[in-house]
Amino acid sequence: MNSYMDGIIVRIISNLFTVKCDNVFVDCQARGKFRNMGLTPLVGDRVKVDFDNKYIIDIYSRRNELLRPRVANVDVCLIVTSLKHPDFSSLLLDKMLTNIILSDIEPIIVFSKYDLLTEEERKEFDNIINYYKSVGYKTILNTEYSCLFEYLKGKTVTLTGQTGAGKSTFINKLDPTLNLKTDDISEALGRGKHTTRHVELFEINDIYFIDTPGFSALDIHVPKENIKFAFKEFKNDECKFRDCKHINEIGCKVLEDVENKVILESRYENYKKMVME
């Protein structure tokens, strides 16, 4: 076997990196030069490995990178968003959409726990779901996961969402043999327990899934002036001023659309919160 091989990082635990080279898995350490360069190897990185000495010696240029979860070279991000237990957070959803869109990754919103809703709750959430769909976001319910299968083949996919939203459950439905650990929601905290302890990449029928630890909050990692470009329904080029921030400017098309209920009020309020944070 050639001592130097190309591969992809599929798992990171502490300072140990598992790299898949063809159909061989090798546990490696990273050369100290990466630390000196301020470069951290990530799951999804394409790398060159010194197979004999078990070292990562080069990290190839990344197409994109997410900070939370820390992954690289992602084609699609499934945003698993709980509608119940834990409660739906439109702010968290819009923060995740913003980070993903401005990282040049395609987002797909998976609304989970839909089957747990009462008939009255479904009517309320159907309006929200239909709004996101109408402005151009791809959305599915957790009961419709099978329709994604063909679309995702050949792609590297990450799942993100608050703890307990159902990310591990989603992967288990695609391949029950993985048996990723799932726990009940912590009633005391009102949010899920951390059931995924590390970032890992699984190949499931020609799809590379990256399962990641959940979280309950998310910070925006993009310049505030760029946030408006992640909101598909904002007609930024129709405002009177090119640098309009959509807060209180004269001739703002976004404010006009909010007043006329063309833009969902909660979406606009979330935008303001992100800009003002």
PDB file of N, CA and C in Angstrom, residues 174-260:
ATOM      1  N   LEU A 174     -33.316   6.149   8.510  1.00  0.00           N
ATOM      2  CA  LEU A 174     -32.691   5.834   7.227  1.00  0.00           C
ATOM      3  C   LEU A 174     -31.925   4.521   7.288  1.00  0.00           C
ATOM      4  N   ASP A 175     -31.316   4.243   8.446  1.00  0.00           N
ATOM      5  CA  ASP A 175     -30.572   2.997   8.615  1.00  0.00           C
ATOM      6  C   ASP A 175     -30.649   2.567  10.078  1.00  0.00           C
ATOM      7  N   PRO A 176     -31.652   1.737  10.440  1.00  0.00           N
ATOM      8  CA  PRO A 176     -31.846   1.326  11.832  1.00  0.00           C
ATOM      9  C   PRO A 176     -30.661   0.563  12.414  1.00  0.00           C
ATOM     10  N   THR A 177     -29.793  -0.006  11.555  1.00  0.00           N
ATOM     11  CA  THR A 177     -28.660  -0.783  12.075  1.00  0.00           C
ATOM     12  C   THR A 177     -27.638   0.097  12.777  1.00  0.00           C
ATOM     13  N   LEU A 178     -27.657   1.415  12.496  1.00  0.00           N
ATOM     14  CA  LEU A 178     -26.716   2.310  13.167  1.00  0.00           C
ATOM     15  C   LEU A 178     -27.031   2.441  14.647  1.00  0.00           C
ATOM     16  N   ASN A 179     -28.333   2.416  14.986  1.00  0.00           N
ATOM     17  CA  ASN A 179     -28.766   2.451  16.385  1.00  0.00           C
ATOM     18  C   ASN A 179     -28.118   3.590  17.161  1.00  0.00           C
ATOM     19  N   LEU A 180     -28.126   4.789  16.577  1.00  0.00           N
ATOM     20  CA  LEU A 180     -27.611   5.948  17.304  1.00  0.00           C
ATOM     21  C   LEU A 180     -28.456   6.170  18.545  1.00  0.00           C
ATOM     22  N   LYS A 181     -27.812   6.538  19.638  1.00  0.00           N
ATOM     23  CA  LYS A 181     -28.498   6.660  20.917  1.00  0.00           C
ATOM     24  C   LYS A 181     -29.476   7.830  20.909  1.00  0.00           C
ATOM     25  N   THR A 182     -30.701   7.584  21.378  1.00  0.00           N
ATOM     26  CA  THR A 182     -31.680   8.652  21.562  1.00  0.00           C
ATOM     27  C   THR A 182     -32.229   8.570  22.975  1.00  0.00           C
ATOM     28  N   ASP A 183     -32.453   9.696  23.572  1.00  0.00           N
ATOM     29  CA  ASP A 183     -32.978   9.772  24.935  1.00  0.00           C
ATOM     30  C   ASP A 183     -34.297  10.526  24.953  1.00  0.00           C
ATOM     31  N   ASP A 184     -35.027  10.355  26.044  1.00  0.00           N
ATOM     32  CA  ASP A 184     -36.222  11.159  26.259  1.00  0.00           C
ATOM     33  C   ASP A 184     -35.817  12.604  26.530  1.00  0.00           C
ATOM     34  N   ILE A 185     -36.751  13.502  26.263  1.00  0.00           N
ATOM     35  CA  ILE A 185     -36.475  14.910  26.537  1.00  0.00           C
ATOM     36  C   ILE A 185     -36.447  15.131  28.046  1.00  0.00           C
ATOM     37  N   SER A 186     -35.495  15.904  28.468  1.00  0.00           N
ATOM     38  CA  SER A 186     -35.385  16.213  29.893  1.00  0.00           C
ATOM     39  C   SER A 186     -36.509  17.158  30.303  1.00  0.00           C
ATOM     40  N   GLU A 187     -37.448  16.651  31.089  1.00  0.00           N
ATOM     41  CA  GLU A 187     -38.585  17.475  31.507  1.00  0.00           C
ATOM     42  C   GLU A 187     -38.127  18.641  32.384  1.00  0.00           C
ATOM     43  N   ALA A 188     -37.085  18.401  33.147  1.00  0.00           N
ATOM     44  CA  ALA A 188     -36.620  19.443  34.061  1.00  0.00           C
ATOM     45  C   ALA A 188     -36.073  20.645  33.297  1.00  0.00           C
ATOM     46  N   LEU A 189     -35.361  20.378  32.189  1.00  0.00           N
ATOM     47  CA  LEU A 189     -34.743  21.463  31.433  1.00  0.00           C
ATOM     48  C   LEU A 189     -35.653  22.000  30.339  1.00  0.00           C
ATOM     49  N   GLY A 190     -36.610  21.176  29.913  1.00  0.00           N
ATOM     50  CA  GLY A 190     -37.446  21.583  28.788  1.00  0.00           C
ATOM     51  C   GLY A 190     -36.699  21.519  27.478  1.00  0.00           C
ATOM     52  N   ARG A 191     -35.590  20.791  27.442  1.00  0.00           N
ATOM     53  CA  ARG A 191     -34.803  20.633  26.217  1.00  0.00           C
ATOM     54  C   ARG A 191     -34.177  19.248  26.259  1.00  0.00           C
ATOM     55  N   GLY A 192     -33.602  18.826  25.149  1.00  0.00           N
ATOM     56  CA  GLY A 192     -33.095  17.466  25.061  1.00  0.00           C
ATOM     57  C   GLY A 192     -31.783  17.276  25.784  1.00  0.00           C
ATOM     58  N   LYS A 193     -31.486  16.028  26.116  1.00  0.00           N
ATOM     59  CA  LYS A 193     -30.170  15.684  26.630  1.00  0.00           C
ATOM     60  C   LYS A 193     -29.225  15.513  25.447  1.00  0.00           C
ATOM     61  N   HIS A 194     -27.935  15.743  25.682  1.00  0.00           N
ATOM     62  CA  HIS A 194     -26.963  15.564  24.603  1.00  0.00           C
ATOM     63  C   HIS A 194     -26.766  14.073  24.371  1.00  0.00           C
ATOM     64  N   THR A 195     -27.269  13.561  23.251  1.00  0.00           N
ATOM     65  CA  THR A 195     -27.180  12.139  22.970  1.00  0.00           C
ATOM     66  C   THR A 195     -26.105  11.819  21.943  1.00  0.00           C
ATOM     67  N   THR A 196     -25.675  12.791  21.164  1.00  0.00           N
ATOM     68  CA  THR A 196     -24.569  12.601  20.233  1.00  0.00           C
ATOM     69  C   THR A 196     -23.352  13.288  20.837  1.00  0.00           C
ATOM     70  N   ARG A 197     -22.308  12.510  21.167  1.00  0.00           N
ATOM     71  CA  ARG A 197     -21.197  13.039  21.954  1.00  0.00           C
ATOM     72  C   ARG A 197     -20.061  13.583  21.102  1.00  0.00           C
ATOM     73  N   HIS A 198     -20.029  13.281  19.830  1.00  0.00           N
ATOM     74  CA  HIS A 198     -18.946  13.757  18.980  1.00  0.00           C
ATOM     75  C   HIS A 198     -19.460  13.890  17.551  1.00  0.00           C
ATOM     76  N   VAL A 199     -18.689  14.585  16.724  1.00  0.00           N
ATOM     77  CA  VAL A 199     -19.040  14.734  15.314  1.00  0.00           C
ATOM     78  C   VAL A 199     -18.574  13.503  14.555  1.00  0.00           C
ATOM     79  N   GLU A 200     -19.465  12.927  13.747  1.00  0.00           N
ATOM     80  CA  GLU A 200     -19.099  11.706  13.017  1.00  0.00           C
ATOM     81  C   GLU A 200     -19.810  11.663  11.674  1.00  0.00           C
ATOM     82  N   LEU A 201     -19.141  11.100  10.666  1.00  0.00           N
ATOM     83  CA  LEU A 201     -19.687  10.969   9.322  1.00  0.00           C
ATOM     84  C   LEU A 201     -20.041   9.511   9.067  1.00  0.00           C
ATOM     85  N   PHE A 202     -21.288   9.259   8.643  1.00  0.00           N
ATOM     86  CA  PHE A 202     -21.758   7.920   8.319  1.00  0.00           C
ATOM     87  C   PHE A 202     -22.124   7.860   6.841  1.00  0.00           C
ATOM     88  N   GLU A 203     -21.737   6.769   6.189  1.00  0.00           N
ATOM     89  CA  GLU A 203     -22.169   6.563   4.803  1.00  0.00           C
ATOM     90  C   GLU A 203     -23.397   5.666   4.812  1.00  0.00           C
ATOM     91  N   ILE A 204     -24.513   6.194   4.313  1.00  0.00           N
ATOM     92  CA  ILE A 204     -25.763   5.446   4.287  1.00  0.00           C
ATOM     93  C   ILE A 204     -26.279   5.434   2.859  1.00  0.00           C
ATOM     94  N   ASN A 205     -26.117   4.301   2.200  1.00  0.00           N
ATOM     95  CA  ASN A 205     -26.622   4.169   0.828  1.00  0.00           C
ATOM     96  C   ASN A 205     -26.218   5.338  -0.066  1.00  0.00           C
ATOM     97  N   ASP A 206     -24.907   5.569  -0.133  1.00  0.00           N
ATOM     98  CA  ASP A 206     -24.320   6.598  -1.001  1.00  0.00           C
ATOM     99  C   ASP A 206     -24.578   8.025  -0.524  1.00  0.00           C
ATOM    100  N   ILE A 207     -25.013   8.191   0.706  1.00  0.00           N
ATOM    101  CA  ILE A 207     -25.155   9.525   1.293  1.00  0.00           C
ATOM    102  C   ILE A 207     -24.199   9.607   2.474  1.00  0.00           C
ATOM    103  N   TYR A 208     -23.430  10.703   2.538  1.00  0.00           N
ATOM    104  CA  TYR A 208     -22.544  10.920   3.684  1.00  0.00           C
ATOM    105  C   TYR A 208     -23.250  11.845   4.674  1.00  0.00           C
ATOM    106  N   PHE A 209     -23.665  11.265   5.797  1.00  0.00           N
ATOM    107  CA  PHE A 209     -24.344  12.034   6.837  1.00  0.00           C
ATOM    108  C   PHE A 209     -23.369  12.373   7.949  1.00  0.00           C
ATOM    109  N   ILE A 210     -23.382  13.635   8.369  1.00  0.00           N
ATOM    110  CA  ILE A 210     -22.582  14.055   9.513  1.00  0.00           C
ATOM    111  C   ILE A 210     -23.539  14.327  10.662  1.00  0.00           C
ATOM    112  N   ASP A 211     -23.462  13.485  11.703  1.00  0.00           N
ATOM    113  CA  ASP A 211     -24.290  13.687  12.887  1.00  0.00           C
ATOM    114  C   ASP A 211     -23.474  14.447  13.916  1.00  0.00           C
ATOM    115  N   THR A 212     -24.089  15.417  14.567  1.00  0.00           N
ATOM    116  CA  THR A 212     -23.346  16.340  15.424  1.00  0.00           C
ATOM    117  C   THR A 212     -24.035  16.517  16.766  1.00  0.00           C
ATOM    118  N   PRO A 213     -23.280  16.913  17.804  1.00  0.00           N
ATOM    119  CA  PRO A 213     -23.911  17.200  19.095  1.00  0.00           C
ATOM    120  C   PRO A 213     -24.950  18.305  18.968  1.00  0.00           C
ATOM    121  N   GLY A 214     -26.056  18.148  19.684  1.00  0.00           N
ATOM    122  CA  GLY A 214     -27.112  19.156  19.629  1.00  0.00           C
ATOM    123  C   GLY A 214     -26.761  20.374  20.454  1.00  0.00           C
ATOM    124  N   PHE A 215     -27.602  21.369  20.346  1.00  0.00           N
ATOM    125  CA  PHE A 215     -27.375  22.593  21.110  1.00  0.00           C
ATOM    126  C   PHE A 215     -28.710  23.281  21.339  1.00  0.00           C
ATOM    127  N   SER A 216     -28.736  24.215  22.261  1.00  0.00           N
ATOM    128  CA  SER A 216     -29.975  24.924  22.586  1.00  0.00           C
ATOM    129  C   SER A 216     -29.924  26.400  22.228  1.00  0.00           C
ATOM    130  N   ALA A 217     -28.794  26.875  21.798  1.00  0.00           N
ATOM    131  CA  ALA A 217     -28.661  28.287  21.415  1.00  0.00           C
ATOM    132  C   ALA A 217     -27.630  28.392  20.309  1.00  0.00           C
ATOM    133  N   LEU A 218     -27.656  29.495  19.580  1.00  0.00           N
ATOM    134  CA  LEU A 218     -26.758  29.641  18.442  1.00  0.00           C
ATOM    135  C   LEU A 218     -26.422  31.109  18.237  1.00  0.00           C
ATOM    136  N   ASP A 219     -25.147  31.378  18.073  1.00  0.00           N
ATOM    137  CA  ASP A 219     -24.708  32.738  17.774  1.00  0.00           C
ATOM    138  C   ASP A 219     -24.527  32.896  16.268  1.00  0.00           C
ATOM    139  N   ILE A 220     -24.730  34.111  15.785  1.00  0.00           N
ATOM    140  CA  ILE A 220     -24.552  34.398  14.364  1.00  0.00           C
ATOM    141  C   ILE A 220     -23.070  34.621  14.082  1.00  0.00           C
ATOM    142  N   HIS A 221     -22.562  33.924  13.060  1.00  0.00           N
ATOM    143  CA  HIS A 221     -21.134  33.974  12.751  1.00  0.00           C
ATOM    144  C   HIS A 221     -20.851  34.716  11.448  1.00  0.00           C
ATOM    145  N   VAL A 222     -21.762  35.583  11.020  1.00  0.00           N
ATOM    146  CA  VAL A 222     -21.573  36.316   9.767  1.00  0.00           C
ATOM    147  C   VAL A 222     -21.677  37.812  10.056  1.00  0.00           C
ATOM    148  N   PRO A 223     -21.093  38.655   9.188  1.00  0.00           N
ATOM    149  CA  PRO A 223     -21.216  40.108   9.382  1.00  0.00           C
ATOM    150  C   PRO A 223     -22.682  40.536   9.409  1.00  0.00           C
ATOM    151  N   LYS A 224     -23.031  41.411  10.325  1.00  0.00           N
ATOM    152  CA  LYS A 224     -24.428  41.805  10.508  1.00  0.00           C
ATOM    153  C   LYS A 224     -25.028  42.423   9.246  1.00  0.00           C
ATOM    154  N   GLU A 225     -24.190  43.114   8.469  1.00  0.00           N
ATOM    155  CA  GLU A 225     -24.718  43.748   7.254  1.00  0.00           C
ATOM    156  C   GLU A 225     -25.086  42.726   6.178  1.00  0.00           C
ATOM    157  N   ASN A 226     -24.651  41.467   6.353  1.00  0.00           N
ATOM    158  CA  ASN A 226     -24.974  40.425   5.374  1.00  0.00           C
ATOM    159  C   ASN A 226     -26.211  39.619   5.747  1.00  0.00           C
ATOM    160  N   ILE A 227     -26.691  39.779   6.975  1.00  0.00           N
ATOM    161  CA  ILE A 227     -27.808  38.960   7.451  1.00  0.00           C
ATOM    162  C   ILE A 227     -29.030  39.102   6.550  1.00  0.00           C
ATOM    163  N   LYS A 228     -29.283  40.312   6.054  1.00  0.00           N
ATOM    164  CA  LYS A 228     -30.484  40.555   5.241  1.00  0.00           C
ATOM    165  C   LYS A 228     -30.507  39.711   3.969  1.00  0.00           C
ATOM    166  N   PHE A 229     -29.342  39.286   3.492  1.00  0.00           N
ATOM    167  CA  PHE A 229     -29.292  38.507   2.252  1.00  0.00           C
ATOM    168  C   PHE A 229     -29.715  37.051   2.462  1.00  0.00           C
ATOM    169  N   ALA A 230     -29.858  36.631   3.715  1.00  0.00           N
ATOM    170  CA  ALA A 230     -30.305  35.264   4.001  1.00  0.00           C
ATOM    171  C   ALA A 230     -31.828  35.167   4.068  1.00  0.00           C
ATOM    172  N   PHE A 231     -32.500  36.307   4.076  1.00  0.00           N
ATOM    173  CA  PHE A 231     -33.961  36.327   4.144  1.00  0.00           C
ATOM    174  C   PHE A 231     -34.507  36.450   2.726  1.00  0.00           C
ATOM    175  N   LYS A 232     -34.960  35.330   2.180  1.00  0.00           N
ATOM    176  CA  LYS A 232     -35.321  35.252   0.770  1.00  0.00           C
ATOM    177  C   LYS A 232     -36.436  36.223   0.379  1.00  0.00           C
ATOM    178  N   GLU A 233     -37.323  36.544   1.322  1.00  0.00           N
ATOM    179  CA  GLU A 233     -38.463  37.393   0.996  1.00  0.00           C
ATOM    180  C   GLU A 233     -38.140  38.879   1.055  1.00  0.00           C
ATOM    181  N   PHE A 234     -36.940  39.231   1.509  1.00  0.00           N
ATOM    182  CA  PHE A 234     -36.561  40.648   1.571  1.00  0.00           C
ATOM    183  C   PHE A 234     -36.169  41.138   0.176  1.00  0.00           C
ATOM    184  N   LYS A 235     -36.884  42.134  -0.325  1.00  0.00           N
ATOM    185  CA  LYS A 235     -36.567  42.706  -1.638  1.00  0.00           C
ATOM    186  C   LYS A 235     -35.569  43.849  -1.431  1.00  0.00           C
ATOM    187  N   ASN A 236     -34.317  43.476  -1.150  1.00  0.00           N
ATOM    188  CA  ASN A 236     -33.295  44.464  -0.781  1.00  0.00           C
ATOM    189  C   ASN A 236     -33.072  45.523  -1.855  1.00  0.00           C
ATOM    190  N   ASP A 237     -33.206  45.134  -3.115  1.00  0.00           N
ATOM    191  CA  ASP A 237     -32.909  46.071  -4.203  1.00  0.00           C
ATOM    192  C   ASP A 237     -34.067  47.025  -4.504  1.00  0.00           C
ATOM    193  N   GLU A 238     -35.187  46.880  -3.785  1.00  0.00           N
ATOM    194  CA  GLU A 238     -36.330  47.766  -4.012  1.00  0.00           C
ATOM    195  C   GLU A 238     -36.451  48.861  -2.955  1.00  0.00           C
ATOM    196  N   CYS A 239     -35.500  48.891  -2.014  1.00  0.00           N
ATOM    197  CA  CYS A 239     -35.500  49.958  -1.008  1.00  0.00           C
ATOM    198  C   CYS A 239     -34.955  51.251  -1.626  1.00  0.00           C
ATOM    199  N   LYS A 240     -35.316  52.376  -1.050  1.00  0.00           N
ATOM    200  CA  LYS A 240     -34.875  53.677  -1.562  1.00  0.00           C
ATOM    201  C   LYS A 240     -33.360  53.818  -1.479  1.00  0.00           C
ATOM    202  N   PHE A 241     -32.779  53.310  -0.383  1.00  0.00           N
ATOM    203  CA  PHE A 241     -31.338  53.427  -0.181  1.00  0.00           C
ATOM    204  C   PHE A 241     -30.671  52.061  -0.320  1.00  0.00           C
ATOM    205  N   ARG A 242     -29.558  52.042  -1.043  1.00  0.00           N
ATOM    206  CA  ARG A 242     -28.868  50.788  -1.330  1.00  0.00           C
ATOM    207  C   ARG A 242     -28.390  50.099  -0.053  1.00  0.00           C
ATOM    208  N   ASP A 243     -27.969  50.888   0.945  1.00  0.00           N
ATOM    209  CA  ASP A 243     -27.437  50.316   2.178  1.00  0.00           C
ATOM    210  C   ASP A 243     -28.498  50.218   3.276  1.00  0.00           C
ATOM    211  N   CYS A 244     -29.755  50.154   2.881  1.00  0.00           N
ATOM    212  CA  CYS A 244     -30.866  50.093   3.838  1.00  0.00           C
ATOM    213  C   CYS A 244     -30.714  48.890   4.770  1.00  0.00           C
ATOM    214  N   LYS A 245     -30.858  49.142   6.060  1.00  0.00           N
ATOM    215  CA  LYS A 245     -30.732  48.076   7.058  1.00  0.00           C
ATOM    216  C   LYS A 245     -32.092  47.503   7.450  1.00  0.00           C
ATOM    217  N   HIS A 246     -33.156  48.047   6.918  1.00  0.00           N
ATOM    218  CA  HIS A 246     -34.522  47.571   7.173  1.00  0.00           C
ATOM    219  C   HIS A 246     -34.911  47.698   8.647  1.00  0.00           C
ATOM    220  N   ILE A 247     -34.507  48.786   9.268  1.00  0.00           N
ATOM    221  CA  ILE A 247     -34.860  49.001  10.673  1.00  0.00           C
ATOM    222  C   ILE A 247     -35.858  50.156  10.805  1.00  0.00           C
ATOM    223  N   ASN A 248     -35.477  51.351  10.355  1.00  0.00           N
ATOM    224  CA  ASN A 248     -36.395  52.503  10.434  1.00  0.00           C
ATOM    225  C   ASN A 248     -36.160  53.502   9.300  1.00  0.00           C
ATOM    226  N   GLU A 249     -35.579  53.018   8.194  1.00  0.00           N
ATOM    227  CA  GLU A 249     -35.226  53.912   7.088  1.00  0.00           C
ATOM    228  C   GLU A 249     -36.470  54.313   6.270  1.00  0.00           C
ATOM    229  N   ILE A 250     -36.420  55.515   5.727  1.00  0.00           N
ATOM    230  CA  ILE A 250     -37.481  55.990   4.830  1.00  0.00           C
ATOM    231  C   ILE A 250     -37.382  55.229   3.504  1.00  0.00           C
ATOM    232  N   GLY A 251     -38.537  54.849   2.957  1.00  0.00           N
ATOM    233  CA  GLY A 251     -38.549  54.180   1.659  1.00  0.00           C
ATOM    234  C   GLY A 251     -38.086  52.741   1.707  1.00  0.00           C
ATOM    235  N   CYS A 252     -38.202  52.102   2.879  1.00  0.00           N
ATOM    236  CA  CYS A 252     -37.769  50.700   3.018  1.00  0.00           C
ATOM    237  C   CYS A 252     -38.874  49.767   2.529  1.00  0.00           C
ATOM    238  N   LYS A 253     -38.569  48.983   1.516  1.00  0.00           N
ATOM    239  CA  LYS A 253     -39.544  48.045   0.952  1.00  0.00           C
ATOM    240  C   LYS A 253     -39.869  46.927   1.942  1.00  0.00           C
ATOM    241  N   VAL A 254     -38.889  46.518   2.730  1.00  0.00           N
ATOM    242  CA  VAL A 254     -39.106  45.440   3.702  1.00  0.00           C
ATOM    243  C   VAL A 254     -40.108  45.880   4.766  1.00  0.00           C
ATOM    244  N   LEU A 255     -39.931  47.089   5.307  1.00  0.00           N
ATOM    245  CA  LEU A 255     -40.873  47.600   6.308  1.00  0.00           C
ATOM    246  C   LEU A 255     -42.284  47.722   5.728  1.00  0.00           C
ATOM    247  N   GLU A 256     -42.342  48.119   4.471  1.00  0.00           N
ATOM    248  CA  GLU A 256     -43.646  48.210   3.792  1.00  0.00           C
ATOM    249  C   GLU A 256     -44.301  46.835   3.700  1.00  0.00           C
ATOM    250  N   ASP A 257     -43.507  45.813   3.347  1.00  0.00           N
ATOM    251  CA  ASP A 257     -44.048  44.457   3.216  1.00  0.00           C
ATOM    252  C   ASP A 257     -44.449  43.868   4.567  1.00  0.00           C
ATOM    253  N   VAL A 258     -43.737  44.249   5.626  1.00  0.00           N
ATOM    254  CA  VAL A 258     -44.123  43.800   6.970  1.00  0.00           C
ATOM    255  C   VAL A 258     -45.468  44.413   7.346  1.00  0.00           C
ATOM    256  N   GLU A 259     -45.607  45.711   7.096  1.00  0.00           N
ATOM    257  CA  GLU A 259     -46.858  46.412   7.418  1.00  0.00           C
ATOM    258  C   GLU A 259     -48.029  45.843   6.635  1.00  0.00           C
ATOM    259  N   ASN A 260     -47.783  45.428   5.392  1.00  0.00           N
ATOM    260  CA  ASN A 260     -48.841  44.873   4.542  1.00  0.00           C
ATOM    261  C   ASN A 260     -49.002  43.366   4.713  1.00  0.00           C
TER     262      ASN A 260
END
